[in-house]
Coordinates of C-alpha atoms and ligand atoms in Angstrom, one line a residue:
M1 CA -41.1 -25.9 13.2
P2 CA -38.4 -26.1 15.9
T3 CA -38.0 -29.5 17.5
K4 CA -38.9 -30.1 21.1
I5 CA -36.0 -31.8 22.9
L6 CA -35.3 -33.3 26.3
V7 CA -31.8 -33.7 27.6
I8 CA -31.6 -36.2 30.5
G9 CA -28.5 -35.7 32.5
A10 CA -28.3 -32.1 31.4
C11 CA -26.1 -30.9 34.2
G12 CA -23.1 -33.2 33.6
Q13 CA -19.9 -32.7 31.7
I14 CA -21.4 -33.3 28.2
G15 CA -25.1 -32.5 29.1
T16 CA -24.3 -28.9 30.1
E17 CA -22.6 -27.9 26.8
L18 CA -25.0 -30.0 24.7
T19 CA -28.0 -28.4 26.2
M20 CA -26.7 -24.9 25.6
R21 CA -25.8 -25.8 22.0
L22 CA -29.2 -27.3 21.4
R23 CA -30.8 -24.2 22.9
E24 CA -28.9 -22.0 20.4
I25 CA -30.1 -24.1 17.5
H26 CA -33.7 -24.8 18.5
G27 CA -34.5 -21.9 20.8
N28 CA -34.3 -21.9 24.6
D29 CA -37.9 -22.8 25.3
H30 CA -37.7 -25.9 23.1
V31 CA -34.9 -27.6 24.9
I32 CA -35.8 -29.0 28.3
A33 CA -33.0 -29.8 30.7
G34 CA -33.6 -32.7 33.0
D35 CA -31.3 -33.9 35.8
I36 CA -31.4 -35.3 39.3
R37 CA -29.7 -32.1 40.6
E38 CA -29.5 -28.5 39.5
G39 CA -26.8 -27.4 37.2
N40 CA -24.8 -24.2 36.6
E41 CA -26.5 -20.8 36.5
M42 CA -26.2 -20.4 32.7
L43 CA -28.0 -23.7 32.2
M44 CA -30.7 -23.1 34.8
K45 CA -31.5 -19.5 33.6
S46 CA -31.5 -20.1 29.9
G47 CA -34.5 -22.4 29.6
P48 CA -36.9 -25.0 31.2
F49 CA -35.4 -27.3 33.8
E50 CA -37.0 -30.3 35.5
I51 CA -35.7 -32.3 38.4
M52 CA -35.9 -35.9 37.3
D53 CA -34.5 -39.4 38.0
A54 CA -33.7 -41.1 34.7
M55 CA -34.7 -44.4 36.3
D56 CA -38.2 -43.1 37.0
A57 CA -40.2 -44.3 34.0
D58 CA -43.4 -42.4 34.9
K59 CA -41.5 -39.1 35.5
V60 CA -39.6 -39.4 32.2
E61 CA -42.9 -40.1 30.3
N62 CA -44.8 -37.3 32.0
I63 CA -42.2 -34.8 31.2
C64 CA -42.1 -36.0 27.5
L65 CA -45.9 -35.8 27.2
H66 CA -46.1 -32.4 29.1
Y67 CA -43.6 -30.7 26.9
E68 CA -44.6 -32.7 23.7
V69 CA -40.9 -33.8 23.5
E70 CA -39.9 -35.3 20.1
E71 CA -36.2 -36.1 20.7
V72 CA -34.4 -37.3 23.8
Y73 CA -30.7 -37.1 24.5
L74 CA -30.0 -39.6 27.3
M75 CA -26.7 -38.4 28.8
A76 CA -27.3 -39.7 32.4
A77 CA -24.9 -42.5 33.3
M78 CA -22.5 -43.7 35.9
L79 CA -19.0 -43.8 34.4
S80 CA -16.3 -46.4 34.6
A81 CA -14.4 -45.7 37.8
T82 CA -17.5 -44.9 40.0
G83 CA -19.2 -47.9 38.4
E84 CA -16.6 -50.2 39.9
K85 CA -17.4 -48.8 43.3
F86 CA -21.2 -49.2 42.9
P87 CA -21.7 -52.0 40.4
D88 CA -25.3 -52.6 41.2
K89 CA -26.2 -48.9 41.1
A90 CA -24.3 -48.4 37.8
W91 CA -26.1 -51.3 36.1
K92 CA -29.5 -50.1 37.3
L93 CA -29.0 -46.5 36.3
N94 CA -27.3 -47.2 32.9
M95 CA -29.9 -49.9 31.9
N96 CA -33.2 -48.7 33.3
S97 CA -32.7 -45.2 32.0
L98 CA -32.1 -46.6 28.5
F99 CA -35.1 -48.8 28.5
N100 CA -37.3 -45.9 29.7
V101 CA -36.5 -43.9 26.6
L102 CA -36.4 -46.9 24.2
D103 CA -39.9 -47.9 25.3
L104 CA -41.2 -44.4 24.9
A105 CA -40.0 -44.4 21.3
K106 CA -41.4 -47.9 20.8
E107 CA -44.8 -46.7 21.9
G108 CA -44.6 -43.7 19.5
K109 CA -44.4 -41.1 22.3
I110 CA -41.1 -39.7 21.1
N111 CA -39.5 -39.9 17.7
K112 CA -35.7 -40.0 18.1
I113 CA -33.1 -40.9 20.7
F114 CA -29.5 -40.1 21.1
W115 CA -27.7 -42.4 23.6
P116 CA -23.9 -42.4 24.0
S117 CA -21.9 -45.5 24.1
S118 CA -18.1 -45.5 24.9
I119 CA -14.7 -47.0 24.2
A120 CA -15.4 -48.9 27.4
V121 CA -17.4 -51.5 25.3
F122 CA -14.0 -52.9 24.4
G123 CA -12.0 -55.1 26.7
P124 CA -8.6 -56.8 27.2
T125 CA -9.2 -59.2 24.3
T126 CA -10.0 -56.5 21.8
P127 CA -7.3 -55.5 19.3
K128 CA -5.7 -52.5 20.9
T129 CA -4.6 -50.2 18.1
N130 CA -6.9 -48.9 15.5
T131 CA -9.7 -50.9 17.0
P132 CA -12.2 -51.6 14.3
Q133 CA -16.0 -51.0 14.3
H134 CA -16.7 -54.7 14.4
T135 CA -14.4 -56.7 16.6
I136 CA -14.1 -58.8 19.8
M137 CA -15.9 -57.0 22.7
E138 CA -15.4 -58.5 26.1
P139 CA -15.6 -55.5 28.4
S140 CA -14.4 -56.0 32.0
T141 CA -16.0 -53.0 33.8
V142 CA -19.7 -52.7 34.8
Y143 CA -19.8 -49.5 32.9
G144 CA -18.5 -51.2 29.7
I145 CA -20.9 -54.2 30.2
S146 CA -23.8 -51.8 30.5
K147 CA -22.8 -49.8 27.4
Q148 CA -22.2 -53.0 25.3
T149 CA -25.6 -54.4 26.4
G150 CA -27.2 -51.0 25.7
E151 CA -25.8 -51.1 22.2
R152 CA -27.4 -54.5 21.6
W153 CA -30.7 -53.3 22.8
C154 CA -30.5 -50.1 20.7
E155 CA -30.0 -52.2 17.6
Y156 CA -32.7 -54.6 18.7
Y157 CA -35.3 -51.8 19.2
H158 CA -34.3 -50.4 15.8
E159 CA -34.7 -53.7 14.0
K160 CA -37.8 -55.0 15.7
Y161 CA -39.7 -51.8 16.5
G162 CA -38.3 -49.3 14.0
V163 CA -37.0 -47.1 16.9
D164 CA -34.8 -44.3 15.5
V165 CA -31.9 -44.4 18.0
R166 CA -28.5 -43.1 17.2
S167 CA -25.3 -43.6 19.1
I168 CA -21.6 -42.9 19.2
R169 CA -18.8 -44.6 21.2
Y170 CA -17.3 -41.5 22.8
P171 CA -13.6 -41.6 23.5
G172 CA -12.4 -39.8 26.7
L173 CA -13.8 -36.2 26.4
I174 CA -11.7 -33.2 27.2
S175 CA -13.5 -30.0 28.2
W176 CA -13.2 -26.9 30.4
Q177 CA -16.8 -25.8 31.1
T178 CA -18.1 -28.5 33.4
L179 CA -16.0 -31.0 35.4
P180 CA -16.3 -34.7 34.5
G181 CA -17.2 -37.2 37.2
G182 CA -16.0 -40.7 37.9
G183 CA -14.3 -41.6 34.6
T184 CA -10.9 -43.2 33.9
T185 CA -10.0 -40.6 31.3
D186 CA -10.7 -37.7 33.7
Y187 CA -6.9 -37.3 34.3
A188 CA -6.7 -35.5 30.9
I189 CA -8.8 -32.7 32.4
D190 CA -7.5 -32.7 36.0
I191 CA -4.0 -32.2 34.6
F192 CA -4.9 -28.8 33.2
H193 CA -6.5 -27.5 36.4
Q194 CA -3.5 -28.7 38.5
A195 CA -1.0 -27.4 36.0
L196 CA -2.5 -23.9 36.2
E197 CA -2.9 -24.0 40.0
N198 CA 0.3 -25.9 41.2
N199 CA 2.5 -26.3 38.1
S200 CA 2.6 -30.0 38.8
Y201 CA 0.4 -33.1 38.5
T202 CA 0.3 -36.6 39.9
S203 CA -1.3 -38.8 37.3
F204 CA -3.4 -41.8 38.3
L205 CA -2.5 -43.5 35.0
S206 CA 1.1 -44.5 34.1
E207 CA 3.3 -42.6 31.8
N208 CA 2.8 -44.7 28.7
T209 CA -1.0 -45.4 28.8
A210 CA -2.3 -44.3 25.5
L211 CA -6.1 -43.8 25.3
P212 CA -8.5 -42.5 22.6
M213 CA -9.5 -38.9 23.4
M214 CA -11.5 -36.1 21.9
Y215 CA -12.1 -32.4 22.5
M216 CA -15.7 -31.6 23.5
E217 CA -16.2 -29.3 20.5
D218 CA -15.7 -32.3 18.2
A219 CA -17.9 -34.6 20.3
L220 CA -20.7 -32.0 20.3
R221 CA -20.5 -31.6 16.6
A222 CA -20.4 -35.4 16.1
T223 CA -23.5 -35.7 18.2
L224 CA -25.4 -33.0 16.3
E225 CA -24.3 -34.4 13.0
I226 CA -25.4 -38.0 13.6
M227 CA -28.7 -36.7 14.9
D228 CA -29.1 -34.5 11.7
A229 CA -28.1 -37.2 9.3
P230 CA -30.9 -38.7 7.1
A231 CA -32.1 -42.0 8.8
D232 CA -30.9 -44.2 6.0
Q233 CA -27.4 -42.9 6.3
V234 CA -27.2 -44.1 9.9
K235 CA -26.5 -47.7 9.1
V236 CA -24.9 -48.8 12.3
R237 CA -27.7 -48.9 14.9
S238 CA -25.6 -50.2 17.8
S239 CA -23.0 -47.5 18.1
Y240 CA -20.3 -45.8 15.9
N241 CA -16.6 -45.8 16.6
L242 CA -15.4 -42.2 16.7
S243 CA -11.8 -41.2 16.6
G244 CA -10.3 -37.9 17.6
M245 CA -6.8 -38.2 18.9
S246 CA -4.7 -40.6 21.0
F247 CA -2.0 -39.7 23.5
T248 CA -0.4 -40.8 26.8
P249 CA -0.1 -38.8 30.0
A250 CA 3.6 -38.2 29.2
E251 CA 2.7 -36.9 25.7
L252 CA 0.1 -34.6 27.2
A253 CA 2.5 -33.4 29.9
N254 CA 5.1 -32.6 27.2
Q255 CA 2.6 -30.6 25.2
I256 CA 1.6 -28.6 28.4
K257 CA 5.3 -27.9 29.1
K258 CA 5.6 -26.0 25.8
H259 CA 3.3 -23.4 27.4
L260 CA 4.2 -23.8 31.1
P261 CA 8.0 -24.7 31.0
D262 CA 8.1 -25.4 34.8
F263 CA 5.3 -27.9 34.8
S264 CA 6.2 -31.3 36.2
I265 CA 4.4 -34.6 36.3
N266 CA 4.8 -37.8 38.3
Y267 CA 2.9 -41.0 38.2
E268 CA 1.0 -42.9 40.9
P269 CA -1.2 -45.4 39.1
D270 CA -4.3 -46.5 41.1
S271 CA -7.2 -48.9 40.4
R272 CA -8.1 -46.9 37.3
Q273 CA -4.9 -48.1 35.6
Q274 CA -6.4 -51.6 35.2
I275 CA -9.5 -50.1 33.5
A276 CA -7.3 -48.1 31.1
D277 CA -5.2 -51.1 30.3
S278 CA -8.3 -53.0 29.2
W279 CA -9.3 -50.3 26.7
P280 CA -8.0 -49.6 23.1
S281 CA -5.2 -47.1 22.6
S282 CA -6.6 -45.8 19.3
I283 CA -9.8 -46.2 17.3
E284 CA -10.6 -46.7 13.7
D285 CA -13.7 -44.8 12.5
T286 CA -14.2 -45.4 8.8
A287 CA -17.9 -46.3 9.2
A288 CA -18.7 -42.9 10.7
R289 CA -16.6 -41.2 8.1
E290 CA -18.4 -43.0 5.3
D291 CA -21.9 -43.1 6.5
W292 CA -22.4 -39.5 7.8
K293 CA -19.2 -37.8 6.8
W294 CA -17.6 -37.5 10.2
T295 CA -14.2 -35.9 10.6
A296 CA -12.4 -34.7 13.7
R297 CA -10.9 -31.2 13.8
Y298 CA -8.9 -31.0 17.0
D299 CA -5.5 -32.6 17.6
L300 CA -3.6 -32.6 20.9
E301 CA -1.7 -29.3 20.2
K302 CA -4.9 -27.4 19.5
V303 CA -6.6 -28.9 22.5
V304 CA -3.8 -27.9 24.9
V305 CA -3.9 -24.3 23.6
E306 CA -7.7 -24.1 24.0
M307 CA -7.8 -25.7 27.5
L308 CA -5.1 -23.4 28.9
E309 CA -6.6 -20.3 27.4
H310 CA -10.1 -21.0 28.8
L311 CA -9.0 -22.2 32.2
K312 CA -6.5 -19.4 32.9
Ligands
LIG401 N1 -14.7 -41.2 29.8 C1 -15.4 -42.5 30.2 C2 -14.7 -43.0 31.4 O1 -13.6 -42.8 31.6 C3 -15.3 -43.5 29.1 O2 -16.4 -43.4 28.3 O3 -15.4 -43.7 32.1

């Protein structure tokens, strides 16, 4: 029997590709895309779509019951940079949407949840390099606070109510299909678009700001793998560290120059620099490797080749 799945936030950077991937696996009609706005044509035409506000508990429940949804992927969220502009809205969206799906699972109306966390759960007092799974977490952005709080609630619902919720701390995600929105790591996507259009880029992060990053292909595979893993192998029920690669704007620019020799970059750090400075520069992910056999496949060189090829 194919699984009935709802993706909330299906039109975003991750949601779009995740929905298409899930439709390939489970069949188009079994994967319902939900978002507050319509998405690209491919997504809209390939299967069921519902306009929904992730904060609207009744709407989320009605859609789950109507389609007999078993699994929910909750991808709707306000990211770090936008969250700093609208702290109140970010908190409400990120928390209310999570409680809506956690409560549905607690009441036995759905069976399984995927909810992404982020490297933003870490803060200025966290060890910066090879940041371990369990460490100091004092996030300084609203987005980070909401993700850290969300992690605590996921673990709580798992322990107290047996809710099968699974989570990954995504690094900055690099992809070409759908643009990201409002994140601090977005520069690593903007740079490719600008390189191909103008042969130059003004980075809003400084030259030597190293951040953990991952290619979308790896992130999607990690998401599907953790959801497929037997429940007893998913031992961390807050959220797993996940490592792909780590690089600075200068290193990324140098790699792009290998393909576009005239490409130039300059640096004009803005308010997002402070956010980036509070995050780790690299992540240690032994727990994910051991528990559900995670391993990344893309390094910076490979990502640059793929991004330029697809965006050309
Ligand atoms: N990519 C996100 C951001 O920059 C981090 O999870 O906000």
